[in-house]
Tab-separated table of C-alpha atoms and ligand atoms in Angstrom:
chain	number	residue	atom	x	y	z
A	1	MET	CA	0.103	-0.269	-0.086
A	2	SER	CA	0.939	3.458	-0.934
A	3	GLU	CA	1.474	5.816	2.142
A	4	TYR	CA	-1.510	7.369	3.192
A	5	VAL	CA	-0.330	9.341	6.553
A	6	ILE	CA	2.589	12.055	6.672
A	7	ASP	CA	3.560	12.970	9.911
A	8	ASP	CA	6.491	15.692	9.698
A	9	ARG	CA	6.959	17.093	13.111
A	10	GLU	CA	9.886	19.225	11.495
A	11	MET	CA	7.720	20.785	10.066
A	12	PRO	CA	4.971	20.087	11.758
A	13	ARG	CA	2.617	18.545	9.783
A	14	PHE	CA	-0.475	16.058	9.303
A	15	LEU	CA	-0.846	14.656	6.468
A	16	VAL	CA	-3.997	12.387	5.329
A	17	ASN	CA	-3.988	11.959	1.883
A	18	ARG	CA	-7.375	11.487	-0.309
A	19	GLN	CA	-7.176	8.571	-2.028
A	20	ALA	CA	-8.016	7.280	1.850
A	21	MET	CA	-11.456	8.003	0.644
A	22	VAL	CA	-12.170	7.291	-2.334
A	23	ASP	CA	-10.076	3.918	-3.628
A	24	PRO	CA	-11.802	0.986	-3.050
A	25	ASP	CA	-8.909	-1.145	-2.384
A	26	VAL	CA	-7.893	1.168	0.883
A	27	PHE	CA	-11.151	-0.113	1.199
A	28	ALA	CA	-11.540	-3.468	0.876
A	29	ALA	CA	-7.679	-3.154	2.675
A	30	GLU	CA	-10.129	-1.525	5.431
A	31	ARG	CA	-12.284	-4.203	6.184
A	32	GLU	CA	-10.151	-7.109	6.259
A	33	GLN	CA	-7.309	-5.446	7.826
A	34	ILE	CA	-8.756	-2.856	10.440
A	35	PHE	CA	-12.402	-4.276	11.134
A	36	ASP	CA	-12.057	-7.781	10.947
A	37	HIS	CA	-9.280	-7.755	13.095
A	38	SER	CA	-10.650	-5.178	15.977
A	39	TRP	CA	-12.740	-5.621	18.578
A	40	LEU	CA	-16.357	-3.665	16.702
A	41	TYR	CA	-19.654	-2.454	18.916
A	42	VAL	CA	-22.283	-4.540	18.472
A	43	GLY	CA	-24.723	-2.996	21.036
A	44	HIS	CA	-25.948	-2.365	25.316
A	45	GLU	CA	-26.232	-4.954	27.299
A	46	THR	CA	-29.409	-3.359	28.328
A	47	GLU	CA	-31.115	-3.773	24.658
A	48	VAL	CA	-32.276	-7.151	24.859
A	49	PRO	CA	-33.260	-7.153	28.941
A	50	LYS	CA	-35.524	-10.321	29.009
A	51	PRO	CA	-34.715	-14.373	28.208
A	52	ASN	CA	-34.856	-14.297	23.656
A	53	ASP	CA	-34.948	-10.945	23.745
A	54	TYR	CA	-33.076	-10.291	20.125
A	55	LYS	CA	-32.191	-7.322	18.067
A	56	THR	CA	-30.736	-7.251	14.030
A	57	ARG	CA	-27.389	-5.727	13.698
A	58	THR	CA	-24.900	-5.153	10.564
A	59	VAL	CA	-21.356	-5.153	12.802
A	60	GLY	CA	-18.007	-5.347	10.410
A	61	GLY	CA	-20.316	-6.358	7.165
A	62	ARG	CA	-21.986	-9.502	8.293
A	63	PRO	CA	-25.535	-9.811	9.393
A	64	VAL	CA	-25.596	-10.294	12.779
A	65	ILE	CA	-27.767	-11.666	16.227
A	66	PHE	CA	-27.776	-9.111	19.096
A	67	ALA	CA	-29.494	-11.803	21.849
A	68	ARG	CA	-30.055	-12.972	24.977
A	69	ASP	CA	-30.246	-16.824	25.398
A	70	ALA	CA	-32.907	-18.323	27.442
A	71	ASN	CA	-30.123	-18.209	30.838
A	72	GLY	CA	-29.935	-15.209	30.568
A	73	ALA	CA	-25.999	-14.957	28.541
A	74	VAL	CA	-25.963	-12.461	25.743
A	75	ARG	CA	-25.293	-14.211	22.940
A	76	VAL	CA	-24.513	-12.533	19.338
A	77	TRP	CA	-24.733	-15.012	15.801
A	78	ILE	CA	-24.302	-14.430	12.145
A	79	ASN	CA	-27.550	-13.831	10.661
A	80	SER	CA	-27.310	-16.631	8.279
A	81	CYS	CA	-28.680	-19.763	8.530
A	82	PRO	CA	-26.719	-22.809	8.035
A	83	HIS	CA	-28.551	-24.653	6.563
A	84	ARG	CA	-27.956	-22.766	2.764
A	85	GLY	CA	-27.916	-18.895	4.042
A	86	ALA	CA	-30.407	-17.049	4.220
A	87	MET	CA	-30.435	-14.241	6.525
A	88	LEU	CA	-32.636	-16.288	9.732
A	89	CYS	CA	-33.847	-13.310	11.719
A	90	ARG	CA	-36.438	-10.636	9.505
A	91	GLU	CA	-37.171	-8.832	11.999
A	92	PRO	CA	-35.605	-5.436	13.427
A	93	GLN	CA	-35.950	-6.872	17.306
A	94	GLY	CA	-38.768	-9.621	19.015
A	95	ASN	CA	-38.301	-11.132	22.026
A	96	ALA	CA	-38.896	-15.255	20.326
A	97	ARG	CA	-37.404	-18.927	22.043
A	98	PHE	CA	-36.590	-20.245	18.181
A	99	LEU	CA	-35.971	-18.342	15.171
A	100	THR	CA	-37.210	-20.219	12.514
A	101	CYS	CA	-35.173	-20.130	8.268
A	102	PHE	CA	-38.049	-18.782	6.870
A	103	TYR	CA	-36.202	-20.347	4.114
A	104	HIS	CA	-36.902	-24.370	4.678
A	105	GLY	CA	-37.935	-24.142	8.747
A	106	TRP	CA	-35.202	-25.105	10.653
A	107	SER	CA	-35.642	-23.712	13.561
A	108	PHE	CA	-32.912	-22.362	16.299
A	109	SER	CA	-33.058	-21.387	19.780
A	110	THR	CA	-31.355	-18.194	20.679
A	111	GLY	CA	-28.424	-19.567	22.128
A	112	GLY	CA	-27.730	-20.818	18.797
A	113	GLY	CA	-28.908	-24.928	19.082
A	114	LEU	CA	-30.782	-26.204	16.404
A	115	VAL	CA	-33.059	-27.708	17.752
A	116	SER	CA	-35.735	-29.001	14.795
A	117	ILE	CA	-35.350	-29.227	10.271
A	118	PRO	CA	-38.683	-30.456	8.847
A	119	GLY	CA	-38.882	-33.530	7.782
A	120	GLU	CA	-35.649	-34.669	9.463
A	121	ASP	CA	-36.162	-38.109	8.207
A	122	GLY	CA	-34.340	-37.036	5.542
A	123	TYR	CA	-30.980	-36.915	7.023
A	124	SER	CA	-28.768	-39.900	8.371
A	125	ASP	CA	-28.800	-41.006	12.229
A	126	SER	CA	-24.890	-39.498	11.703
A	127	PHE	CA	-25.953	-35.879	9.929
A	128	ASP	CA	-24.040	-33.247	11.844
A	129	ARG	CA	-26.988	-30.619	12.848
A	130	PRO	CA	-25.096	-27.690	12.960
A	131	ASP	CA	-25.703	-24.711	15.526
A	132	LEU	CA	-25.675	-20.473	14.421
A	133	ALA	CA	-22.286	-19.713	14.006
A	134	ALA	CA	-20.605	-16.561	15.227
A	135	PRO	CA	-18.097	-14.094	16.617
A	136	ALA	CA	-14.559	-15.466	16.461
A	137	LYS	CA	-15.171	-13.802	20.474
A	138	VAL	CA	-18.172	-11.143	22.195
A	139	ASP	CA	-16.881	-9.978	25.910
A	140	SER	CA	-18.771	-6.759	27.347
A	141	TYR	CA	-16.774	-3.786	29.142
A	142	ARG	CA	-20.084	-1.552	31.418
A	143	GLY	CA	-23.061	-2.412	30.028
A	144	PHE	CA	-21.126	-2.169	26.558
A	145	VAL	CA	-20.918	-5.766	24.031
A	146	PHE	CA	-18.108	-5.609	21.591
A	147	VAL	CA	-17.633	-8.750	18.738
A	148	SER	CA	-13.986	-9.847	17.137
A	149	PHE	CA	-14.190	-11.703	14.099
A	150	ASP	CA	-10.121	-12.465	14.976
A	151	PRO	CA	-10.180	-15.624	17.225
A	152	ASP	CA	-6.172	-14.274	18.080
A	153	ILE	CA	-7.356	-10.301	19.107
A	154	VAL	CA	-5.818	-9.253	22.442
A	155	ASP	CA	-8.624	-9.166	25.065
A	156	LEU	CA	-11.914	-6.670	25.208
A	157	HIS	CA	-9.757	-4.849	28.440
A	158	THR	CA	-6.629	-4.748	27.021
A	159	TYR	CA	-8.351	-3.729	23.537
A	160	LEU	CA	-10.250	-0.960	25.238
A	161	ALA	CA	-6.627	0.759	26.998
A	162	GLY	CA	-7.303	3.914	28.431
A	163	ALA	CA	-10.939	4.115	26.577
A	164	ARG	CA	-11.957	1.851	29.718
A	165	GLU	CA	-11.214	5.027	32.704
A	166	TYR	CA	-13.417	6.717	30.165
A	167	LEU	CA	-16.301	4.404	29.205
A	168	ASP	CA	-16.252	4.137	33.831
A	169	LEU	CA	-17.202	7.670	34.088
A	170	VAL	CA	-20.241	7.390	31.820
A	171	ALA	CA	-21.336	3.770	33.458
A	172	ASP	CA	-20.780	5.651	36.966
A	173	GLN	CA	-23.579	8.215	35.887
A	174	SER	CA	-26.838	5.983	37.147
A	175	GLU	CA	-26.871	4.318	40.881
A	176	VAL	CA	-28.475	1.355	39.207
A	177	GLY	CA	-27.075	1.186	35.555
A	178	MET	CA	-26.965	3.000	32.334
A	179	GLN	CA	-29.538	2.595	29.857
A	180	ILE	CA	-29.825	2.954	26.117
A	181	ILE	CA	-33.196	4.142	25.768
A	182	ASP	CA	-35.725	2.320	23.489
A	183	GLY	CA	-35.351	3.538	20.035
A	184	SER	CA	-32.634	4.772	17.397
A	185	HIS	CA	-32.112	7.154	14.729
A	186	GLU	CA	-30.664	5.063	11.342
A	187	TYR	CA	-29.411	7.883	9.243
A	188	SER	CA	-26.745	7.462	6.159
A	189	VAL	CA	-24.130	9.524	4.753
A	190	LYS	CA	-22.495	10.527	0.658
A	191	ALA	CA	-19.378	10.345	2.761
A	192	ASN	CA	-16.534	8.504	3.390
A	193	TRP	CA	-17.495	6.422	6.765
A	194	LYS	CA	-13.540	7.704	8.674
A	195	LEU	CA	-14.593	11.797	8.262
A	196	LEU	CA	-17.878	10.567	10.166
A	197	VAL	CA	-16.050	9.181	12.700
A	198	GLU	CA	-12.737	12.819	12.315
A	199	ASN	CA	-16.446	15.198	12.514
A	200	SER	CA	-17.643	12.847	15.690
A	201	TYR	CA	-15.124	14.784	17.695
A	202	ASP	CA	-14.438	17.389	15.308
A	203	GLY	CA	-14.332	20.239	18.003
A	204	TYR	CA	-12.446	23.132	15.781
A	205	HIS	CA	-15.979	22.783	12.925
A	206	ALA	CA	-18.276	23.449	16.318
A	207	VAL	CA	-17.719	27.521	16.123
A	208	SER	CA	-18.435	27.344	12.081
A	209	THR	CA	-20.273	24.916	11.647
A	210	HIS	CA	-23.143	24.685	13.948
A	211	GLN	CA	-23.350	29.035	14.009
A	212	ARG	CA	-27.059	29.106	13.788
A	213	TYR	CA	-27.424	26.738	16.280
A	214	PHE	CA	-25.301	28.777	18.421
A	215	GLU	CA	-26.896	32.264	17.349
A	216	MET	CA	-30.676	30.399	18.286
A	217	MET	CA	-28.799	29.589	22.104
A	218	VAL	CA	-27.710	33.336	22.306
A	219	ALA	CA	-30.719	34.931	21.176
A	220	ALA	CA	-33.272	32.176	24.248
A	221	HIS	CA	-30.408	32.860	26.601
A	222	GLY	CA	-28.385	35.759	25.845
A	223	LYS	CA	-25.367	34.194	26.507
A	224	LEU	CA	-23.936	32.219	25.441
A	225	ASP	CA	-21.347	29.904	27.958
A	226	THR	CA	-18.460	28.527	24.792
A	227	ALA	CA	-16.676	27.391	28.671
A	228	ALA	CA	-17.248	24.058	27.527
A	229	LEU	CA	-15.596	23.874	24.070
A	230	SER	CA	-12.562	26.857	24.335
A	231	ASP	CA	-11.569	24.909	28.039
A	232	SER	CA	-11.026	21.066	26.968
A	233	ILE	CA	-7.559	19.038	25.860
A	234	GLY	CA	-7.011	15.898	23.511
A	235	VAL	CA	-6.410	12.451	25.291
A	236	ASP	CA	-4.809	10.161	23.005
A	237	LEU	CA	-5.680	6.665	25.017
A	238	GLY	CA	-4.050	4.488	23.493
A	239	ASN	CA	-4.518	0.901	20.586
A	240	GLY	CA	-6.091	4.448	18.043
A	241	HIS	CA	-8.938	5.402	21.237
A	242	ALA	CA	-8.813	9.163	22.111
A	243	VAL	CA	-11.054	11.749	23.673
A	244	ILE	CA	-11.596	14.983	24.392
A	245	VAL	CA	-12.248	16.196	27.577
A	246	GLY	CA	-13.947	19.107	28.698
A	247	ALA	CA	-13.989	21.177	31.959
A	248	PRO	CA	-16.028	19.643	35.041
A	249	THR	CA	-19.370	21.575	34.777
A	250	THR	CA	-22.539	22.021	36.994
A	251	GLY	CA	-24.811	24.917	34.748
A	252	GLY	CA	-25.218	25.201	30.706
A	253	LEU	CA	-22.657	23.626	27.837
A	254	PHE	CA	-22.762	24.616	24.367
A	255	GLY	CA	-25.833	27.202	25.968
A	256	ARG	CA	-27.857	24.894	26.799
A	257	PRO	CA	-28.892	25.665	29.966
A	258	LEU	CA	-31.382	22.884	32.265
A	259	SER	CA	-34.567	23.504	34.053
A	260	GLU	CA	-34.180	24.260	36.853
A	261	VAL	CA	-36.078	21.385	37.968
A	262	GLY	CA	-34.031	19.246	35.343
A	263	GLN	CA	-30.554	21.112	37.359
A	264	ALA	CA	-31.848	19.927	40.337
A	265	GLU	CA	-32.378	17.008	40.043
A	266	ARG	CA	-29.065	16.652	38.647
A	267	THR	CA	-26.882	18.367	41.082
A	268	GLY	CA	-29.296	15.955	43.894
A	269	ARG	CA	-27.245	13.134	42.437
A	270	PHE	CA	-24.549	13.997	41.673
A	271	ASN	CA	-23.886	15.255	45.088
A	272	ARG	CA	-25.299	11.313	45.999
A	273	PHE	CA	-22.181	10.226	44.111
A	274	ARG	CA	-19.788	12.576	45.712
A	275	GLN	CA	-20.572	10.491	48.799
A	276	ARG	CA	-20.588	6.776	46.621
A	277	TYR	CA	-17.628	7.634	44.609
A	278	GLY	CA	-15.285	11.274	45.980
A	279	ASP	CA	-14.889	14.870	44.372
A	280	ALA	CA	-12.187	14.140	41.548
A	281	TRP	CA	-14.539	11.080	39.790
A	282	VAL	CA	-18.040	13.180	40.337
A	283	ASP	CA	-15.976	16.013	39.381
A	284	ARG	CA	-14.252	14.692	35.678
A	285	MET	CA	-18.676	12.954	35.567
A	286	SER	CA	-19.793	16.457	35.114
A	287	GLY	CA	-17.562	17.370	32.335
A	288	SER	CA	-17.803	16.152	28.668
A	289	ARG	CA	-16.018	13.589	26.918
A	290	ASN	CA	-16.222	12.970	22.625
A	291	MET	CA	-14.245	9.731	22.443
A	292	VAL	CA	-13.922	7.185	19.103
A	293	ILE	CA	-13.689	3.900	20.536
A	294	PHE	CA	-11.519	3.387	16.935
A	295	PRO	CA	-12.334	1.842	14.316
A	296	ASN	CA	-15.648	2.704	13.968
A	297	LEU	CA	-17.268	3.415	17.646
A	298	VAL	CA	-18.345	7.284	19.037
A	299	ILE	CA	-19.344	7.787	22.190
A	300	ILE	CA	-20.805	11.769	23.376
A	301	ASP	CA	-21.768	12.788	26.483
A	302	LEU	CA	-21.915	16.739	26.629
A	303	VAL	CA	-24.726	17.752	29.838
A	304	MET	CA	-27.829	16.762	28.250
A	305	GLY	CA	-26.768	13.437	27.571
A	306	VAL	CA	-24.693	10.164	26.324
A	307	ILE	CA	-24.761	9.429	22.686
A	308	VAL	CA	-23.967	6.264	21.399
A	309	ARG	CA	-23.410	6.030	17.443
A	310	LYS	CA	-22.299	3.016	16.071
A	311	ILE	CA	-20.478	4.192	11.968
A	312	ASP	CA	-20.942	1.349	9.919
A	313	PRO	CA	-19.260	1.600	6.141
A	314	VAL	CA	-21.161	0.323	2.967
A	315	THR	CA	-19.099	2.067	0.127
A	316	PRO	CA	-15.932	4.187	-0.317
A	317	ASP	CA	-18.495	6.908	-0.560
A	318	TYR	CA	-21.698	5.526	1.594
A	319	MET	CA	-21.694	5.377	4.763
A	320	GLU	CA	-24.860	4.372	7.403
A	321	VAL	CA	-25.251	5.527	10.453
A	322	THR	CA	-27.037	4.891	14.148
A	323	ALA	CA	-27.484	5.803	17.027
A	324	TRP	CA	-28.905	5.504	20.676
A	325	HIS	CA	-29.030	7.055	24.074
A	326	LEU	CA	-27.663	6.058	26.390
A	327	ALA	CA	-29.081	7.457	30.160
A	328	PRO	CA	-29.727	6.338	33.712
A	329	PRO	CA	-33.165	5.115	34.258
A	330	ASP	CA	-34.103	6.136	37.387
A	331	GLU	CA	-34.304	10.427	36.781
A	332	GLY	CA	-36.829	12.105	36.980
A	333	PRO	CA	-39.810	12.567	33.559
A	334	GLU	CA	-38.151	16.260	32.813
A	335	LEU	CA	-35.384	15.128	32.779
A	336	HIS	CA	-35.439	12.921	31.009
A	337	ARG	CA	-37.327	14.838	28.580
A	338	GLN	CA	-34.780	17.486	28.530
A	339	ARG	CA	-32.471	14.326	27.131
A	340	LEU	CA	-34.896	13.339	25.051
A	341	ASP	CA	-35.508	16.435	23.101
A	342	ASN	CA	-31.722	16.924	22.467
A	343	PHE	CA	-31.264	13.341	21.194
A	344	LEU	CA	-33.885	15.182	18.097
A	345	THR	CA	-33.547	18.335	17.789
A	346	PHE	CA	-30.099	18.557	18.835
A	347	TRP	CA	-28.120	15.363	17.225
A	348	GLY	CA	-31.438	13.645	15.463
A	349	PRO	CA	-30.279	12.788	12.101
A	350	GLY	CA	-33.065	16.050	11.030
A	351	GLY	CA	-32.081	18.498	13.546
A	352	LEU	CA	-30.038	20.858	14.626
A	353	ALA	CA	-27.192	20.119	13.849
A	354	SER	CA	-26.536	16.415	12.172
A	355	PRO	CA	-28.118	17.865	8.682
A	356	ASP	CA	-25.097	20.544	8.954
A	357	ASP	CA	-22.655	17.902	9.209
A	358	VAL	CA	-24.464	15.333	6.767
A	359	GLU	CA	-23.522	18.519	4.498
A	360	ALA	CA	-20.033	19.774	5.158
A	361	LEU	CA	-19.515	15.885	4.856
A	362	GLU	CA	-20.671	15.191	1.371
A	363	THR	CA	-19.368	18.343	-0.421
A	364	CYS	CA	-15.776	17.442	1.303
A	365	GLN	CA	-16.729	13.247	-0.328
A	366	ARG	CA	-16.894	15.107	-3.692
A	367	SER	CA	-14.391	17.340	-3.510
A	368	TYR	CA	-11.856	14.627	-2.460
A	369	ALA	CA	-13.292	12.175	-6.469
A	370	ALA	CA	-13.363	15.604	-8.024
A	371	ALA	CA	-10.709	17.621	-7.631
A	372	LYS	CA	-7.666	15.388	-7.829
A	373	GLU	CA	-5.269	18.618	-7.531
A	374	LEU	CA	-5.464	18.353	-3.890
A	375	SER	CA	-4.190	15.455	-2.881
A	376	TRP	CA	-4.214	16.125	1.118
A	377	SER	CA	-6.204	16.864	4.116
A	378	ASP	CA	-3.886	18.498	6.692
A	379	ILE	CA	-5.042	18.147	10.355
A	380	SER	CA	-1.671	19.230	12.293
A	381	ARG	CA	-4.395	22.071	14.168
A	382	GLY	CA	-2.403	21.587	16.890
A	383	MET	CA	0.496	19.940	17.318
A	384	ASN	CA	2.489	23.137	17.835
A	385	ARG	CA	1.335	22.981	21.861
A	386	PRO	CA	2.752	20.220	24.526
A	387	VAL	CA	-1.062	19.525	25.485
A	388	PRO	CA	-3.548	20.363	22.385
A	389	LEU	CA	-6.545	21.525	23.065
A	390	GLY	CA	-10.218	19.603	22.236
A	391	SER	CA	-10.622	22.430	19.126
A	392	ASP	CA	-7.652	21.431	18.050
A	393	GLU	CA	-7.113	17.645	15.868
A	394	LEU	CA	-4.969	15.612	18.048
A	395	GLN	CA	-7.728	12.963	18.559
A	396	MET	CA	-7.780	12.351	14.775
A	397	ARG	CA	-3.837	12.149	14.826
A	398	THR	CA	-4.249	9.006	16.802
A	399	TRP	CA	-7.178	7.793	14.981
A	400	TRP	CA	-5.013	7.756	11.952
A	401	ARG	CA	-1.689	6.305	13.447
A	402	ARG	CA	-4.065	3.201	13.911
A	403	TRP	CA	-5.169	3.404	10.605
A	404	ASN	CA	-1.982	4.044	9.178
A	405	GLU	CA	-0.362	0.519	11.195
A	406	LEU	CA	-3.424	-1.809	10.834
A	407	ILE	CA	-3.409	-0.299	6.333
A	408	THR	CA	0.419	-0.775	6.024
A	409	GLY	CA	2.407	-2.047	8.342
A	410	GLU	CA	3.725	0.746	9.440
A	411	GLY	CA	3.416	2.624	13.057
A	412	LEU	CA	4.183	6.441	13.313
A	413	PRO	CA	5.418	8.263	16.005
A	414	THR	CA	3.690	9.153	18.799
A	415	GLU	CA	1.939	12.158	20.638
A	416	GLU	CA	3.745	11.305	23.811
A	417	HIS	CA	2.785	14.700	25.908
A	418	ALA	CA	-0.742	13.687	24.751
A	419	ALA	CA	-0.982	11.354	26.778
A	420	ALA	CA	0.778	12.588	29.987
A	421	ASP	CA	-2.036	14.078	31.654
A	422	PRO	CA	-5.267	10.869	31.485
A	423	LEU	CA	-6.241	11.012	34.472
A	424	TYR	CA	-7.607	15.539	33.745
A	425	THR	CA	-9.461	16.565	35.680
A	426	GLY	CA	-10.585	19.947	34.053
A	427	ARG	CA	-7.264	22.138	34.845
A	428	ARG	CA	-5.650	23.605	32.440
A	429	LEU	CA	-1.950	21.708	31.949
A	430	ASP	CA	0.834	23.279	33.473
A	431	PRO	CA	3.428	22.476	30.437
A	432	ALA	CA	5.931	22.619	32.335
A	433	GLU	CA	4.799	19.520	33.936
A	434	LEU	CA	5.486	17.485	31.104
A	435	SER	CA	8.881	17.522	31.042
B	501	FES	FE1	-32.650	-21.993	6.230
B	501	FES	FE2	-32.409	-24.186	4.331
B	501	FES	S1	-31.832	-21.491	4.308
B	501	FES	S2	-34.057	-23.460	6.737
B	502	FE	FE1	-21.338	19.061	14.115
């Protein structure tokens, strides 16, 4: 594979070849070298709360069934009948003791075993009854379920590296366990999947791309609280994962203050957490984080809720996106209403943010295909700073370094200083501390 990433510390500059977004060979290499050898997010355990609940979805280009078996264990099966390959489960979700293939009627339990075959006398006694096929590995961390199609991959705990801590900061936000709210946003974008990865933690674009949103907030609330936008840093979490960490906040964020009811309730809950977890942890919880777990899981945790976004490449210039909202089920109705309102009106496919982002990404993609004179995209912002800000591009460089390593087999130097304080507590670091 030719060179796709230039990381030059002398200049300093970090360039990504735009062919990586359009070339079908790159796309095929990503399937084989990234998606077949990573841990990939499937869903959250709370999406299948009862025995025999199931959801169907696509993971790493494969159709899968995400289920809880009759004994309560979370299972993931390839959604293809072992008999002759028909899609076994054709509903997006449901509850069923048996998964019966519509083609010839073979039936399987949610535990994967073949339960019955119509006309079984047509098979000899020694016939090998196949179970459902499964990904090589299935594991979960704090309710987030992942699979890998690589039997030799490192364990999930190791793979998640520094991202575990940020999943903890999300998962600890409920006294009874965070839960996916029923329903999801599903939309598609005519752009390469990596552009949405970048956009999902691109603090630099917020004020210009979403200008209208901020103007609206100023009009509604008189002033704009941009502290969280400016007082944030990018952190390399290892293995290609990275996060933008926003400073602790007790009130408004991005100009969207909570109502008095919501704020009082939230403050009360966080005060109880202080007894349980201590101030330092709760201060960090009350900040914000935009994280990408390599390669395609996005967790956006701003004050008004936690968005879980899965990005699925379909072709080099087309992706499908699914987003869920993760919330504390024990909060009151007013806060719950505000979360859902924010999920729909800001993050939704027709909301205030997503259409602007989609428009930006689709124009990028069109230019990559057409304007060959401009071969490289620049994501150098912040390379000159000892601690890159959230509006810099360290997080994307972290992701691209891992991408480059897997696609070309060549490692790139890391930005050591970025991981110097993974336990960011909201204070801006003094560069002298990093030596
Ligand atoms: Fe499923 Fe034949 S393909 S029963
Ligand atoms: Fe955006």
